[in-house]
C-alpha cells in the first residue's frame, strides 16, 4: 500500500518532522506559520489536493472521493510556552512544547501522507489540521472547517482524533460544562456585619452540596467506564479585608457522562445551585458518543490489538458527536505528558501509531 | 479661659482651618506637607512649644508640666483620594477628603490652641498630630511618638482621640484580628478529581463553622454594649477552571470585645479553624478598655451632656489601652461620612466640639 521507503528511513523522517513541527511555534491563535509550513509539505504530494480556509488545512485524495470517508484530524496549536519551545532529541525521546499533544501525531500524519498510495485504498482518508483546540469550545478551527469547507465533513463515516492516547483507542468522551456561579450578599463594615449579608458565608452550603454530589459511574460493556464528577474549581470574593463581601464568584465544572445531553447537564447544575446563586454557563462542550459499534471503529480497535479505554476528559470526539459523526481518539502521545513543561513523545510510539493507521487503512473496506 | 476672640470669628476661623487642612493632601504615608503646615501654625503660639519626630507633631504648654496630663490626639492622614481632594463649602457643610475623618477635629484643636490661655488651666493638655492611622496597626505614627518622644506619653491620665463620633463620647473599642487561613489540597485535572483534593470543597465546613459562630454581646452598664463578631471577608482559590485547586486562602476577621486580650482572640480563631487550615495572624489590634470610671472621662461625658456610646469598631483607644492609658473617642466628624467620597463635616458640629473641649478643660481638675 505504501511506497517502498525503508522503515528505518521512515523512523528518521518522522523524528525530523516532529522536530520541525515543535520548532515552529504554534500557541493557540498563533498557528499561521505552522499552517503555512504544513500546507507546503502537503502540496508536495503528487496524488493529493490541499484545501485551506484561514489557517485550517485539509488534505485529501481526489481519486478516492465517493468511498467511505474517514477523517484523520489533529490540532496545530499548543498550550502556551513554558521555556520549552525548542525541540531536543534524547535517545528515543523528542522533548518540546506540543511534542506529545499532539505534534507527534501530526508527524505520523505527514509521514503517512508522503507514503500512502491512494490506488491501494478502499476508503477515502481526509486529513484535517486545525487551530485552537486548546482554548474554548467555540474558538475551535473545526468550526471554521464546518463553515468554510462544509463538504469536508459531509458523509463522514468515522473520525480519528490523533490526541495523545499512548496508541490506545479511546472511546467517547466526557462532556464539559463550566458555569460561573454568583452568590450575592450585601456589603457592610466588618465590625457591623448585621448591616450586610456575607456572600462567603452564604455560599458555604452550596459548596457543601457540590462537594457531596456522589460520583456517578456509567459503564459501556465491561471495558468502558465514565466517571461523572462535579467540582468547584475557582472561587473569589472580597476586595477589602474589613468589608463584608457582597459578591462571591465560583467556577463550577461538571464533567458529564456520554449518556447526558448538554441541556441535561445544564439542568443538573441549575438544580444543584437552586436559589443559592445565579448561573452563567461559560463553556458547554458535548459528551462524545461511544462509537464501539461503528464498523470502522471495530477495525481500528482490532489493529490496535484491542486496546480500548473510556475517555475520562473532553476531546473533539464530543464535537463530532454533535455532527452525528462517530469518532475516537487514538494517537502516539503520552496522556500524562500533555501540558507538562518537560513534555516529550517517543519515536517508538510514533512507529507504532503509523503501523496502526496503515493497518487500519489496509483493512478498512466499504461497509453499508 | 480663652482669649476674647468673638465666637463668630472663631466659627469663621475653624471653617478656614478645615478648608486649608483638606486642601493639603495627606493620604497615609504622604503627610509630610501637612505636618510642616501644622508645625508652622503651632509655632505661632506665644505660650506653647512644638516637638517633632519625623512627621509626628506635638504641641504642649511648658508652664503646665507636672499637672494632670491629658492627650488630645488626631491623625493627619486620610484614606486614598477619590476625586474629592478639594474642599468645598456649602452652607453649614465643608466637603472634601478627610473632612469628617478627621480634619474637622484637627481644625477644632488648632483653633483651641490659638485661643487657650494656659494660665487658666488646671490640667496639662498635650496635642498630638500623628501619621498613618488609616493603615496597619504597626504603621501608626503613635509608635514613632512612643519611640522618639517617650516623655510625651509618660504619666498621661487620659486621652481623647478626635475620631468622628458626632460629639458623643465613645468608650472602649473592639479589638481587631485579621488572620489569613490557608487550606491545602492537591491539584489534579478536574476530569479526574480523585487524583487530587479540592481545597475549596475542603474549606466549606470551616466556612460553615465561621458563619455559625453566634454573636457575643458584652455589656458595660446599661448604655454600653459591644457585639463580638467574626467573618470571612475575602476568599480566593484556583488559577484555572479545569484544575482541582490545591490552595485556598481566606481572610478571617475577628472583632473582639474589650473583655478579651489579644492572646485570647488568637486562641478563639485557632480553635475555630482547628486542623482545617494553617493560620497567619496578619493584624492584631487590641481592644480598648472601657474608661467609664476614669474621673476625667466623667468630666468629659458630663460636658457632652451624657452622650456615651460603645465603640463598635477599632480605634487608637485600643493602642492607648496597651500603654495603660484610659482613652475615649470624641470628635465633630460624622461616623457614617467617614471614607465616603462625598464626605463632609459641619460647622455646627465643630462649634459644639470646641465647646465640649473648652468645658472639659475648664472643669478638669487635679484628681488623685
XYZ file of C-alpha atoms in Angstrom:
736
model
C 0.000 0.000 0.000
C 2.755 2.422 0.856
C 5.678 3.417 -1.273
C 8.712 1.245 -0.699
C 10.600 3.597 1.585
C 12.590 1.502 4.079
C 11.117 1.628 7.557
C 14.375 2.837 9.120
C 14.248 5.908 6.901
C 10.629 6.498 7.877
C 11.594 6.472 11.533
C 14.172 9.162 10.798
C 11.651 11.073 8.731
C 9.045 11.115 11.494
C 11.609 12.275 14.018
C 12.764 15.055 11.683
C 9.155 16.090 11.036
C 8.413 16.205 14.763
C 11.495 18.331 15.445
C 10.434 20.760 12.720
C 6.846 20.827 13.973
C 7.983 21.654 17.500
C 10.396 24.336 16.334
C 7.640 26.268 14.566
C 5.772 27.903 17.471
C 2.004 27.478 17.281
C 0.431 28.559 20.535
C -3.349 28.823 20.145
C -4.334 31.778 17.921
C -0.777 31.888 16.540
C -0.791 28.872 14.201
C -0.319 30.830 10.968
C 3.326 29.928 10.299
C 2.788 26.284 11.119
C -0.292 26.199 8.885
C 1.796 27.611 6.017
C 4.566 25.103 6.608
C 2.070 22.239 6.793
C 0.393 23.332 3.576
C 3.776 23.480 1.836
C 4.568 19.938 2.990
C 1.215 18.637 1.792
C 1.465 20.315 -1.605
C 4.441 18.078 -2.405
C 2.132 15.067 -2.625
C 1.650 14.014 -6.260
C -1.723 12.401 -5.547
C -3.446 14.777 -3.185
C -5.105 18.137 -3.060
C -4.928 20.739 -0.342
C -7.806 22.917 0.817
C -7.312 25.872 3.051
C -9.638 28.194 4.960
C -7.870 30.700 7.158
C -5.285 28.604 8.953
C -7.261 25.380 8.669
C -5.529 22.974 6.297
C -7.161 19.919 4.706
C -5.549 17.191 2.600
C -7.401 14.572 0.566
C -7.021 12.301 -2.458
C -9.467 13.365 -5.187
C -9.283 9.894 -6.706
C -10.904 8.421 -3.593
C -13.916 10.744 -3.480
C -17.080 8.702 -3.023
C -15.512 5.947 -0.943
C -16.206 5.784 2.784
C -14.789 8.959 4.210
C -12.513 8.670 7.238
C -11.317 11.887 8.872
C -7.897 11.942 10.493
C -7.626 15.137 12.458
C -5.088 16.810 14.654
C -4.755 20.300 16.010
C -1.886 22.580 15.092
C -1.936 24.571 18.302
C -0.245 24.104 21.639
C -0.778 25.469 25.110
C 1.396 28.491 25.999
C 5.150 28.034 26.061
C 6.921 27.405 29.325
C 10.570 27.738 28.384
C 10.208 24.607 26.250
C 9.848 25.952 22.701
C 12.866 24.220 21.198
C 12.909 20.555 20.267
C 15.510 18.333 21.899
C 16.173 14.703 20.953
C 17.430 12.349 23.656
C 17.582 8.726 22.588
C 14.035 7.573 21.856
C 12.501 10.777 23.166
C 11.749 14.074 21.474
C 11.161 16.846 24.005
C 9.469 20.168 23.414
C 6.233 22.130 23.601
C 3.468 20.155 21.922
C 5.615 17.056 21.368
C 3.043 14.734 22.879
C -0.055 16.955 22.484
C -0.047 16.404 19.641
C 2.715 17.164 17.168
C 3.900 13.544 17.309
C 0.505 12.708 15.809
C 0.919 15.373 13.118
C 4.335 13.926 12.231
C 2.740 10.490 11.835
C 0.045 12.004 9.577
C 2.564 13.849 7.385
C 4.754 10.779 7.002
C 1.676 8.685 6.231
C 0.544 11.117 3.530
C 4.011 11.057 1.957
C 3.956 7.284 1.718
C 0.304 6.408 1.039
C -0.577 5.193 -2.447
C -4.259 6.047 -2.919
C -4.601 3.413 -5.618
C -4.359 0.745 -2.920
C -7.063 2.195 -0.622
C -10.740 1.255 -0.305
C -11.684 4.206 1.881
C -11.230 7.953 1.495
C -8.898 9.306 4.195
C -9.176 13.068 4.696
C -6.611 14.781 6.909
C -7.639 17.908 8.822
C -5.055 20.132 10.504
C -6.881 22.715 12.594
C -6.339 25.574 15.004
C -7.411 26.460 18.532
C -8.177 23.126 20.115
C -6.526 24.127 23.395
C -8.883 27.032 24.014
C -12.654 27.407 24.320
C -15.160 25.150 22.579
C -16.429 27.964 20.392
C -12.951 29.010 19.223
C -12.023 25.734 17.541
C -10.801 25.782 13.964
C -13.056 22.798 13.292
C -15.909 25.312 13.323
C -14.125 27.196 10.541
C -13.864 23.962 8.575
C -17.567 23.306 9.154
C -18.473 26.792 7.971
C -15.971 27.368 5.144
C -15.356 23.841 3.867
C -18.595 22.023 4.718
C -18.038 19.306 2.104
C -15.014 18.124 4.085
C -17.232 16.916 6.907
C -20.202 15.725 4.871
C -20.830 11.993 4.665
C -18.018 11.167 7.030
C -18.239 7.584 8.303
C -15.669 7.763 11.050
C -13.151 10.182 12.521
C -9.894 9.654 14.356
C -8.544 12.462 16.555
C -4.823 11.968 16.973
C -4.920 13.068 20.625
C -2.336 11.577 22.989
C -3.662 8.129 23.977
C -0.464 6.100 24.007
C -1.891 4.382 20.905
C -4.943 3.040 22.690
C -8.333 3.699 21.138
C -10.217 5.995 23.470
C -13.956 5.901 23.005
C -16.483 8.588 23.734
C -15.558 11.469 25.953
C -16.955 13.302 28.924
C -18.929 16.438 28.302
C -17.593 19.579 29.911
C -19.656 22.334 31.449
C -18.227 25.410 33.123
C -20.649 27.651 34.972
C -19.843 30.859 36.760
C -21.997 30.904 39.849
C -22.517 34.270 41.510
C -23.698 34.437 45.095
C -24.937 37.855 46.150
C -24.851 39.424 49.587
C -24.749 42.971 50.861
C -21.654 44.933 51.828
C -21.117 46.318 55.318
C -18.247 47.229 57.607
C -16.914 44.008 59.084
C -17.327 45.394 62.625
C -21.067 45.658 61.945
C -21.838 42.614 59.793
C -25.520 42.669 60.739
C -25.965 45.585 58.338
C -24.845 43.347 55.475
C -25.050 39.795 54.241
C -21.835 37.853 53.852
C -21.611 36.299 50.378
C -18.862 33.906 51.513
C -20.921 32.643 54.421
C -23.962 32.395 52.149
C -22.047 30.228 49.664
C -20.865 27.623 52.164
C -23.945 25.356 51.981
C -23.731 25.418 48.182
C -20.069 24.395 48.270
C -21.006 21.620 50.685
C -23.705 20.428 48.286
C -21.293 20.408 45.342
C -18.682 18.534 47.371
C -21.286 15.987 48.445
C -22.509 15.078 44.946
C -21.608 11.399 44.588
C -19.566 10.333 41.602
C -21.788 8.636 39.025
C -20.217 5.824 37.001
C -21.616 4.944 33.609
C -20.447 1.673 32.079
C -20.480 0.687 28.413
C -19.760 -3.019 28.343
C -17.036 -4.318 30.570
C -14.162 -2.184 29.376
C -15.563 1.318 29.363
C -16.439 3.269 32.474
C -17.082 7.021 32.505
C -16.957 8.741 35.874
C -19.155 11.802 36.095
C -17.785 14.412 38.505
C -18.518 17.970 39.575
C -16.146 20.378 41.281
C -15.829 23.983 42.308
C -12.523 24.908 40.685
C -12.122 28.630 41.319
C -13.598 30.956 43.905
C -13.159 34.606 44.690
C -14.864 37.101 46.953
C -13.967 40.236 48.868
C -11.860 43.223 47.851
C -11.033 44.502 51.322
C -10.477 42.545 54.475
C -12.555 44.908 56.633
C -15.658 44.753 54.445
C -18.361 42.090 54.441
C -18.211 40.841 50.835
C -21.300 41.422 48.741
C -20.389 39.125 45.847
C -18.828 35.694 45.538
C -17.959 34.133 42.203
C -17.218 30.473 41.771
C -16.495 28.347 38.727
C -18.332 25.054 38.819
C -17.021 22.418 36.437
C -19.276 19.488 35.557
C -17.713 16.633 33.597
C -20.709 14.653 32.421
C -21.035 11.141 31.066
C -21.859 10.290 27.426
C -25.442 9.408 28.340
C -26.248 13.044 29.076
C -27.155 15.800 26.660
C -25.835 19.290 27.112
C -29.283 20.503 28.135
C -29.476 17.751 30.727
C -26.086 18.791 32.095
C -27.233 22.389 32.476
C -30.324 21.193 34.323
C -28.210 19.192 36.762
C -26.137 22.255 37.641
C -29.162 24.545 37.846
C -30.920 22.190 40.226
C -27.799 21.815 42.337
C -27.316 25.569 42.680
C -31.012 26.238 43.158
C -31.655 29.718 44.500
C -28.240 29.952 46.179
C -26.891 31.968 43.270
C -27.184 32.902 39.640
C -25.588 30.840 36.889
C -23.850 31.792 33.693
C -22.803 28.831 31.586
C -19.449 29.907 30.158
C -18.491 26.720 28.320
C -20.570 23.739 27.332
C -18.875 21.026 25.317
C -20.955 17.977 24.490
C -20.040 14.488 25.601
C -18.822 12.166 22.861
C -20.904 9.184 21.954
C -19.328 5.789 22.419
C -18.613 4.518 18.906
C -17.812 0.916 19.785
C -20.454 -0.394 17.368
C -19.149 1.595 14.396
C -17.632 -0.914 11.919
C -14.608 1.274 11.212
C -14.064 1.609 14.921
C -14.003 -2.184 15.193
C -11.323 -2.327 12.505
C -9.238 0.301 14.260
C -9.550 -1.407 17.645
C -8.544 -4.738 16.137
C -5.493 -3.070 14.592
C -4.609 -1.594 17.972
C -4.705 -5.105 19.432
C -7.902 -4.378 21.317
C -6.513 -1.588 23.466
C -9.621 0.469 24.234
C -10.356 2.889 27.026
C -13.058 5.289 28.068
C -12.002 8.915 27.558
C -12.202 10.465 31.004
C -11.981 14.059 29.721
C -13.265 16.120 26.846
C -11.955 15.855 23.289
C -13.253 16.810 19.861
C -14.923 13.394 19.793
C -17.740 15.292 21.510
C -17.845 17.853 18.714
C -18.016 15.132 16.061
C -20.897 13.594 18.008
C -22.772 16.884 17.661
C -22.295 16.464 13.911
C -23.556 12.859 14.152
C -20.109 11.543 13.240
C -18.678 8.614 15.182
C -15.182 9.442 16.339
C -12.451 8.179 18.625
C -9.141 9.424 19.927
C -6.004 7.492 19.035
C -2.510 8.895 18.859
C 1.110 8.328 19.796
C 1.355 10.984 22.521
C 1.522 10.075 26.189
C -1.519 11.367 28.104
C 0.387 12.122 31.311
C 2.910 14.215 29.343
C 0.342 16.610 27.919
C 0.799 20.227 29.055
C 3.878 19.368 31.103
C 6.915 21.584 30.795
C 9.148 18.590 30.074
C 6.616 17.154 27.623
C 8.017 14.522 25.288
C 6.952 11.915 22.755
C 8.766 8.738 21.806
C 9.926 7.585 18.403
C 8.730 4.097 19.301
C 5.165 5.260 19.879
C 5.194 7.117 16.561
C 6.334 3.950 14.775
C 3.520 2.022 16.414
C 0.985 4.751 15.597
C 1.961 4.689 11.925
C 1.584 0.909 11.899
C -1.892 1.112 13.477
C -3.104 3.689 10.957
C -1.599 1.808 7.995
C -3.174 -1.445 9.108
C -6.480 0.342 9.573
C -6.322 1.809 6.071
C -5.388 -1.552 4.577
C -8.208 -3.401 6.294
C -10.961 -0.797 6.171
C -13.480 -1.617 3.473
C -16.724 -0.162 2.306
C -19.433 -1.128 4.765
C -23.068 -0.370 4.363
C -10.062 80.860 79.922
C -9.758 81.643 76.247
C -8.669 84.867 74.665
C -11.554 87.195 73.974
C -11.947 86.444 70.277
C -15.652 86.779 69.393
C -17.291 83.427 68.780
C -18.468 84.396 65.291
C -14.862 84.954 64.273
C -13.890 81.595 65.738
C -16.531 79.878 63.623
C -15.001 81.502 60.552
C -11.535 80.577 61.736
C -12.403 76.888 62.185
C -14.012 76.767 58.758
C -10.948 78.386 57.177
C -8.644 75.979 59.015
C -10.669 72.985 57.840
C -10.599 74.184 54.225
C -6.825 74.581 54.422
C -6.397 71.196 56.105
C -8.415 69.478 53.369
C -6.570 71.261 50.578
C -3.197 69.956 51.753
C -3.264 66.308 50.637
C -2.226 63.865 53.351
C -3.007 60.339 52.256
C -1.350 57.838 54.604
C 2.455 57.823 54.189
C 2.252 61.229 52.480
C 1.603 63.526 55.450
C 4.873 65.476 55.212
C 3.477 68.741 53.816
C 0.558 68.763 56.214
C 2.904 68.063 59.132
C 5.031 71.059 58.091
C 1.994 73.291 57.771
C 0.658 72.134 61.146
C 4.006 72.756 62.809
C 4.106 76.280 61.331
C 0.621 77.006 62.693
C 1.554 75.738 66.144
C 4.795 77.698 66.305
C 2.755 80.918 66.244
C 1.506 80.194 69.772
C 3.218 82.503 72.279
C 2.730 80.067 75.162
C 3.471 76.681 73.691
C 6.302 74.558 72.453
C 6.364 72.229 69.489
C 8.104 68.854 69.356
C 8.629 66.977 66.162
C 9.812 63.473 65.291
C 9.626 62.645 61.614
C 6.176 63.839 60.629
C 4.712 63.451 64.105
C 3.954 66.861 65.608
C 3.327 67.534 69.314
C 2.212 70.761 70.985
C 2.253 71.455 74.722
C 2.435 74.294 77.257
C 5.703 74.083 79.218
C 4.148 76.099 82.037
C 1.671 73.287 82.723
C 4.210 70.467 83.030
C 3.515 68.440 86.152
C -0.256 68.907 86.121
C -2.508 66.010 85.104
C -1.615 65.265 81.516
C -4.466 64.965 79.021
C -3.607 63.920 75.467
C -5.706 65.283 72.628
C -4.778 63.357 69.517
C -5.811 63.291 65.899
C -4.304 61.723 62.825
C -3.044 63.788 59.925
C -3.650 61.134 57.302
C -6.637 60.282 55.154
C -7.682 57.277 53.135
C -6.811 57.465 49.415
C -8.388 60.211 47.344
C -11.461 59.503 45.290
C -11.808 62.629 43.189
C -12.561 64.573 46.376
C -9.260 66.286 47.189
C -10.517 69.862 47.075
C -12.525 71.449 49.864
C -15.965 72.798 49.020
C -18.151 74.826 51.395
C -21.910 74.566 51.036
C -23.840 76.318 53.776
C -23.049 74.572 57.068
C -21.126 71.780 55.358
C -17.494 71.506 54.357
C -16.942 68.715 51.842
C -13.671 67.048 50.948
C -11.354 64.121 51.595
C -10.796 63.748 55.331
C -13.326 66.451 56.272
C -15.090 64.219 58.766
C -12.268 61.707 59.413
C -10.868 63.722 60.947
C -9.662 67.109 59.766
C -12.699 68.800 61.352
C -11.241 67.579 64.653
C -7.799 68.939 63.757
C -9.357 72.321 62.957
C -11.024 72.336 66.380
C -7.667 71.514 68.002
C -5.787 74.257 66.137
C -8.417 76.870 66.951
C -8.421 75.734 70.582
C -4.634 76.064 70.807
C -4.805 79.563 69.331
C -7.298 80.662 71.963
C -6.317 78.740 75.109
C -4.689 80.705 77.913
C -2.582 78.184 79.846
C -2.633 80.400 82.927
C -6.302 79.486 83.409
C -5.846 75.676 83.181
C -5.527 73.100 85.962
C -4.514 70.227 83.701
C -1.769 69.834 81.092
C -3.267 69.367 77.616
C -0.843 67.873 75.095
C -1.861 67.801 71.441
C -0.528 65.015 69.223
C -0.852 65.179 65.433
C 0.242 61.838 64.000
C 0.562 59.912 60.760
C -0.685 56.605 59.373
C -3.789 55.884 61.387
C -5.682 54.660 58.331
C -3.257 51.818 57.620
C -1.970 48.832 59.593
C -1.652 48.770 63.367
C 2.126 48.580 63.230
C 2.478 51.553 60.859
C 0.919 54.162 63.142
C 2.811 57.362 63.841
C 1.863 56.965 67.502
C 4.542 54.271 67.610
C 7.050 56.878 66.410
C 5.921 59.192 69.207
C 6.303 56.341 71.705
C 9.814 55.584 70.463
C 11.184 59.065 69.705
C 9.296 61.245 72.188
C 8.529 58.855 75.048
C 8.085 61.664 77.592
C 5.011 62.820 75.662
C 3.104 59.705 76.663
C 4.514 59.237 80.154
C 2.206 59.897 83.101
C -0.784 60.559 80.892
C -4.032 60.482 82.866
C -6.480 60.449 80.000
C -6.520 60.655 76.208
C -9.111 61.902 73.745
C -8.950 60.697 70.137
C -10.768 63.198 67.969
C -12.261 60.454 65.773
C -15.641 61.133 64.164
C -18.261 60.422 66.846
C -20.748 63.212 66.186
C -19.543 64.667 69.506
C -20.635 61.669 71.544
C -18.088 60.102 73.876
C -17.324 56.634 72.550
C -15.889 54.313 75.155
C -13.629 51.344 74.645
C -13.302 49.779 71.241
C -13.419 46.364 69.691
C -10.172 44.559 69.114
C -9.411 43.627 65.536
C -7.756 40.430 64.382
C -7.112 39.526 60.762
C -5.896 36.013 60.046
C -5.037 34.562 56.683
C -6.238 30.992 56.744
C -4.741 28.644 54.168
C -6.494 25.399 53.333
C -4.345 22.942 51.422
C -5.439 20.320 48.925
C -3.777 18.618 45.995
C -4.022 19.648 42.358
C -5.423 17.359 39.681
C -7.159 17.628 36.339
C -10.797 18.438 37.022
C -11.918 15.446 34.921
C -10.080 13.187 37.374
C -10.605 14.863 40.751
C -9.956 11.631 42.642
C -6.242 12.137 41.983
C -6.384 15.410 43.917
C -8.032 17.000 46.901
C -10.210 20.028 46.329
C -9.191 22.892 48.631
C -12.499 24.705 48.013
C -14.540 21.658 48.958
C -12.290 21.088 51.967
C -12.873 24.647 53.198
C -16.675 24.507 53.158
C -17.135 23.055 56.666
C -14.772 25.695 58.042
C -16.751 28.480 56.383
C -19.923 26.956 57.813
C -18.358 26.949 61.281
C -17.315 30.600 60.982
C -20.773 31.590 59.743
C -22.389 29.712 62.629
C -20.422 31.408 65.428
C -23.088 33.247 67.427
C -22.632 36.933 68.068
C -21.481 37.511 71.639
C -22.706 40.690 73.343
C -20.733 42.174 76.201
C -22.462 44.862 78.243
C -20.835 47.502 80.427
C -23.636 49.018 82.449
C -26.846 49.822 80.682
C -25.536 52.086 77.954
C -22.592 50.187 76.534
C -22.897 47.009 74.507
C -20.055 45.558 72.426
C -21.014 42.965 69.832
C -18.263 40.469 69.103
C -18.393 39.167 65.532
C -16.316 37.009 63.207
C -16.471 36.921 59.421
C -14.686 35.519 56.421
C -14.092 38.681 54.395
C -12.003 37.569 51.427
C -11.515 34.211 49.765
C -9.580 33.040 46.755
C -8.694 29.688 45.254
C -7.997 28.242 41.842
C -5.940 29.621 38.954
C -7.503 27.567 36.173
C -11.048 26.390 35.826
C -10.052 22.885 34.686
C -7.764 22.184 37.631
C -8.750 20.978 41.094
C -7.400 23.792 43.300
C -4.652 22.850 45.720
C -4.751 26.010 47.853
C -7.491 28.213 49.261
C -6.772 31.433 51.110
C -9.318 33.209 53.235
C -9.137 36.282 55.432
C -10.911 35.783 58.725
C -11.697 38.971 60.615
C -12.473 38.733 64.330
C -13.765 41.869 66.046
C -13.433 41.048 69.713
C -14.952 42.635 72.787
C -12.992 44.678 75.365
C -13.011 41.774 77.827
C -10.647 39.775 75.632
C -6.886 40.008 75.381
C -5.142 39.730 72.050
C -3.796 36.310 73.010
C -7.304 35.178 73.874
C -8.552 36.402 70.489
C -5.873 34.396 68.681
C -6.858 31.311 70.665
C -10.505 31.717 69.652
C -9.575 31.797 65.965
C -7.094 28.932 66.270
C -9.674 26.736 67.959
C -12.294 27.638 65.375
C -10.019 26.770 62.447
C -8.639 23.678 64.146
C -6.831 21.423 61.707
C -8.837 22.661 58.708
C -6.032 25.013 57.721
C -2.992 26.952 58.782
C -3.241 30.437 60.260
C -1.129 33.514 59.855
C -2.231 36.425 62.017
C -1.673 39.456 59.788
C -3.073 42.174 62.045
C -3.877 42.144 65.723
C -5.077 45.375 67.279
C -6.027 45.248 70.947
C -9.485 46.071 72.218
C -9.795 49.330 74.112
C -10.643 49.236 77.768
C -13.846 50.924 78.823
C -12.759 54.065 80.693
C -16.118 54.992 82.192
C -14.664 55.043 85.725
C -11.812 57.403 84.833
C -12.504 60.752 86.586
C -11.511 62.792 83.534
C -13.792 60.658 81.433
C -16.652 61.502 83.787
C -15.928 65.202 83.329
C -15.856 64.849 79.556
C -19.084 62.856 79.465
C -20.826 65.419 81.664
C -19.667 68.166 79.306
C -21.034 66.193 76.360
C -24.395 66.070 78.135
C -24.029 62.379 78.857
C -23.868 61.245 75.254
C -21.893 57.989 75.516
C -21.715 55.007 73.206
C -19.804 51.776 72.881
C -17.269 51.910 70.033
C -18.281 49.085 67.714
C -15.015 49.151 65.728
C -11.330 49.617 66.369
C -9.700 52.953 67.203
C -6.452 54.048 68.818
C -8.269 53.797 72.146
C -7.090 50.179 71.929
C -3.493 51.285 71.469
C -3.677 53.608 74.486
C -5.057 50.686 76.495
C -1.906 48.723 75.647
C 0.006 51.633 77.181
C -2.281 51.523 80.245
C -3.750 54.907 79.344
C -7.505 55.402 79.580
C -8.788 56.902 76.358
C -12.006 57.670 74.534
C -13.029 58.846 71.101
C -14.845 62.153 70.800
C -14.872 64.403 67.768
C -17.037 66.516 65.497
C -16.954 64.228 62.446
C -19.965 62.167 61.404
C -19.274 58.420 61.643
C -21.381 57.496 58.619
C -19.481 60.039 56.491
C -16.056 58.515 57.107
C -14.372 57.159 53.955
C -17.265 58.245 51.748
C -16.493 60.038 48.519
C -18.875 62.874 49.413
C -17.521 63.047 52.953
C -18.364 66.246 54.795
C -18.268 67.808 58.241
C -20.494 70.547 59.602
C -19.536 73.901 61.071
C -22.180 73.363 63.734
C -20.572 70.145 64.960
C -17.178 71.862 65.101
C -18.656 74.655 67.233
C -20.142 72.079 69.574
C -16.875 70.105 69.696
C -14.922 73.225 70.659
C -17.457 73.948 73.400
C -17.171 70.392 74.777
C -13.368 70.520 74.889
C -13.324 74.007 76.425
C -15.809 72.996 79.092
C -13.758 69.879 79.781
C -10.570 71.909 80.167
C -12.302 74.420 82.427
C -13.778 71.769 84.690
C -10.972 69.227 84.750
C -9.026 69.435 87.968
C -6.199 67.536 89.517
C -7.544 64.242 90.826
C -5.560 61.726 92.771
